[in-house]
Amino acid sequence: MAKLLVIGIGAGDPELLTVQAIEALNRVDVFFIPDKGGEKAELRERRLAICREFIKGRDFRVVEVAAPKRNSAFDDYRANVEEWHARIEADYARLFATEVGEAECAGVLIWGDPSLYDSMLRIVERLHARGIVVDYEVIPGISSIQLLAARHRIPLNRIGEKLEIAPARRLRPIADDVDSVVVVLDGERTYREVDGEAFDIYWGAYLGTADEILVSGRLADVRDEIDARREAARLAKGWIMDTYLLRRRR
Ligand SMILES: C[S@@+](CC[C@H](N)C(=O)[O-])C[C@H]1O[C@@H](n2cnc3c(N)ncnc32)[C@H](O)[C@@H]1O
């Protein structure tokens, strides 16, 4: 029965691949690589480059997986995501039947770490429940959040304090007891609406790549700089990928 490896590849630099990830890459016969088109083409290329660079002395195949868009007609976010996952699951079920031999190993390469704001493990659970994927392994990767902390040379939490992780759409309001919160998936520059006197920000874009940008300081002081650099980079590259830590000032 076909096996699946869900491999975290780190959030940028190929040198962030772990030894376990490289070993896993070298067990895969068929890679499923999402083709999201347009701005995500660079991320697809990075995945292929990793395969070419780190797989030694064995053949592998690459199967493009069309990445369906989320339906915009829903009001209910969870129902929307559920319906979207069902369509992705159906695509993978078909590809497993047609592209992966009985005794073969399939692989998916997950940006950063598979446990962090990525749908793939939920899709795999569904495939597993239906008996389409019988056996699977998860290989952890270095996430964008770890990279953010390393680049700014900071711990993510303060001693004994909580650390929260939030998608930008769930950031506000920031409760009084929140000391440190990492924000991902911010297409709307949500940091603009946070009290700039109350928080420091540690911001990073395109972490682990040649285009990496880092800005840190009191939010009120650096907010305009982040805005300007973010917009210039977004226009130059056509897409932006950024994350940040907000830490309450004392
Ligand atoms: C769908 S989530 C995937 C997170 C990923 N699984 C991880 O472990 O980092 C995508 C979000 O992660 C953050 N992100 C991922 N890679 C990044 C990078 N290289 N630089 C800055 N932010 C990144 C951004 O907030 C982006 O909107």
Short mmCIF file of N, CA and C and ligand atoms in Angstrom, two decimals, residues 10-13 110-119 141-148 183-187 204-209 240-244, ligand 1:
data_model
loop_
_atom_site.label_atom_id
_atom_site.label_comp_id
_atom_site.label_asym_id
_atom_site.label_seq_id
_atom_site.Cartn_x
_atom_site.Cartn_y
_atom_site.Cartn_z
N GLY A 10 11.23 23.84 5.89
CA GLY A 10 11.75 25.11 6.37
C GLY A 10 11.11 26.25 5.59
N ALA A 11 11.19 27.45 6.19
CA ALA A 11 10.42 28.57 5.64
C ALA A 11 11.24 29.49 4.74
N GLY A 12 12.17 28.94 3.98
CA GLY A 12 12.90 29.83 3.07
C GLY A 12 14.17 29.20 2.56
N ASP A 13 15.24 29.40 3.31
CA ASP A 13 16.55 28.93 2.90
C ASP A 13 16.60 27.39 2.83
N ILE A 110 6.09 20.66 2.60
CA ILE A 110 5.32 21.71 3.28
C ILE A 110 6.25 22.86 3.66
N TRP A 111 5.85 24.06 3.26
CA TRP A 111 6.62 25.26 3.58
C TRP A 111 6.69 25.43 5.10
N GLY A 112 7.89 25.62 5.63
CA GLY A 112 8.02 25.76 7.09
C GLY A 112 7.78 24.43 7.76
N ASP A 113 6.85 24.43 8.72
CA ASP A 113 6.51 23.20 9.45
C ASP A 113 5.05 22.83 9.17
N PRO A 114 4.77 21.52 8.99
CA PRO A 114 3.40 21.12 8.64
C PRO A 114 2.36 21.41 9.72
N SER A 115 2.79 21.64 10.96
CA SER A 115 1.80 21.82 12.04
C SER A 115 1.27 23.24 12.11
N LEU A 116 1.87 24.17 11.38
CA LEU A 116 1.56 25.58 11.59
C LEU A 116 0.81 26.18 10.40
N TYR A 117 -0.48 26.45 10.59
CA TYR A 117 -1.31 27.10 9.57
C TYR A 117 -1.09 26.51 8.20
N ASP A 118 -1.21 25.20 8.12
CA ASP A 118 -1.15 24.52 6.84
C ASP A 118 -2.24 23.44 6.84
N SER A 119 -2.92 23.30 5.72
CA SER A 119 -4.08 22.39 5.66
C SER A 119 -3.71 20.94 5.44
N GLY A 141 9.63 20.75 10.21
CA GLY A 141 10.52 21.71 9.54
C GLY A 141 10.69 22.96 10.39
N ILE A 142 11.63 23.80 10.00
CA ILE A 142 11.84 25.08 10.70
C ILE A 142 10.77 26.06 10.21
N SER A 143 9.92 26.52 11.13
CA SER A 143 8.80 27.38 10.74
C SER A 143 9.25 28.83 10.59
N SER A 144 8.39 29.62 9.96
CA SER A 144 8.68 31.05 9.80
C SER A 144 8.80 31.73 11.16
N ILE A 145 8.08 31.21 12.14
CA ILE A 145 8.10 31.82 13.47
C ILE A 145 9.46 31.61 14.15
N GLN A 146 9.99 30.39 14.01
CA GLN A 146 11.33 30.14 14.56
C GLN A 146 12.37 31.00 13.85
N LEU A 147 12.19 31.13 12.55
CA LEU A 147 13.13 31.92 11.76
C LEU A 147 13.07 33.39 12.16
N LEU A 148 11.86 33.88 12.40
CA LEU A 148 11.67 35.27 12.82
C LEU A 148 12.45 35.54 14.11
N VAL A 183 2.02 37.03 14.79
CA VAL A 183 0.94 37.20 13.82
C VAL A 183 1.39 36.67 12.46
N VAL A 184 0.56 35.80 11.88
CA VAL A 184 0.82 35.29 10.53
C VAL A 184 -0.37 35.64 9.64
N LEU A 185 -0.18 35.43 8.36
CA LEU A 185 -1.28 35.58 7.38
C LEU A 185 -1.91 36.97 7.44
N ASP A 186 -1.09 37.99 7.43
CA ASP A 186 -1.61 39.35 7.51
C ASP A 186 -1.54 40.04 6.14
N GLY A 187 -2.62 39.95 5.40
CA GLY A 187 -2.66 40.64 4.11
C GLY A 187 -3.13 42.07 4.24
N GLY A 204 9.34 40.62 10.07
CA GLY A 204 10.23 40.03 9.07
C GLY A 204 9.46 39.64 7.83
N ALA A 205 10.04 39.95 6.67
CA ALA A 205 9.42 39.55 5.40
C ALA A 205 10.40 38.69 4.61
N TYR A 206 9.85 37.76 3.83
CA TYR A 206 10.67 36.86 2.98
C TYR A 206 11.82 36.26 3.79
N LEU A 207 11.53 35.86 5.01
CA LEU A 207 12.59 35.35 5.90
C LEU A 207 13.30 34.17 5.26
N GLY A 208 14.59 34.12 5.43
CA GLY A 208 15.37 32.99 4.92
C GLY A 208 15.60 33.03 3.43
N THR A 209 15.26 34.14 2.79
CA THR A 209 15.51 34.26 1.35
C THR A 209 16.42 35.48 1.11
N ILE A 240 3.94 39.28 -1.19
CA ILE A 240 4.63 39.53 0.09
C ILE A 240 4.32 38.38 1.04
N MET A 241 5.31 38.03 1.85
CA MET A 241 5.11 37.00 2.86
C MET A 241 5.79 37.53 4.12
N ASP A 242 5.00 37.92 5.12
CA ASP A 242 5.61 38.51 6.30
C ASP A 242 4.95 37.99 7.57
N THR A 243 5.69 38.10 8.65
CA THR A 243 5.19 37.68 9.95
C THR A 243 5.83 38.58 11.00
N TYR A 244 5.19 38.68 12.17
CA TYR A 244 5.77 39.56 13.18
C TYR A 244 5.35 39.15 14.59
C1 LIG B 1 -0.09 29.41 5.42
S1 LIG B 1 1.03 30.01 6.63
C2 LIG B 1 2.21 28.74 6.58
C3 LIG B 1 3.19 28.77 7.72
C4 LIG B 1 4.27 27.71 7.58
N1 LIG B 1 3.72 26.38 7.69
C5 LIG B 1 5.39 27.88 8.59
O1 LIG B 1 5.73 26.92 9.29
O2 LIG B 1 5.96 28.97 8.65
C6 LIG B 1 1.78 31.30 5.71
C7 LIG B 1 2.20 32.46 6.59
O3 LIG B 1 3.40 32.12 7.26
C8 LIG B 1 4.24 33.25 7.33
N2 LIG B 1 5.48 32.94 6.57
C9 LIG B 1 5.80 31.77 6.01
N3 LIG B 1 7.03 31.79 5.48
C10 LIG B 1 7.51 33.04 5.72
C11 LIG B 1 8.73 33.68 5.43
N4 LIG B 1 9.72 33.06 4.78
N5 LIG B 1 8.89 34.96 5.83
C12 LIG B 1 7.92 35.61 6.50
N6 LIG B 1 6.73 35.06 6.81
C13 LIG B 1 6.53 33.77 6.43
C14 LIG B 1 3.47 34.42 6.72
O4 LIG B 1 2.77 35.07 7.76
C15 LIG B 1 2.52 33.71 5.81
O5 LIG B 1 1.35 34.51 5.60
#
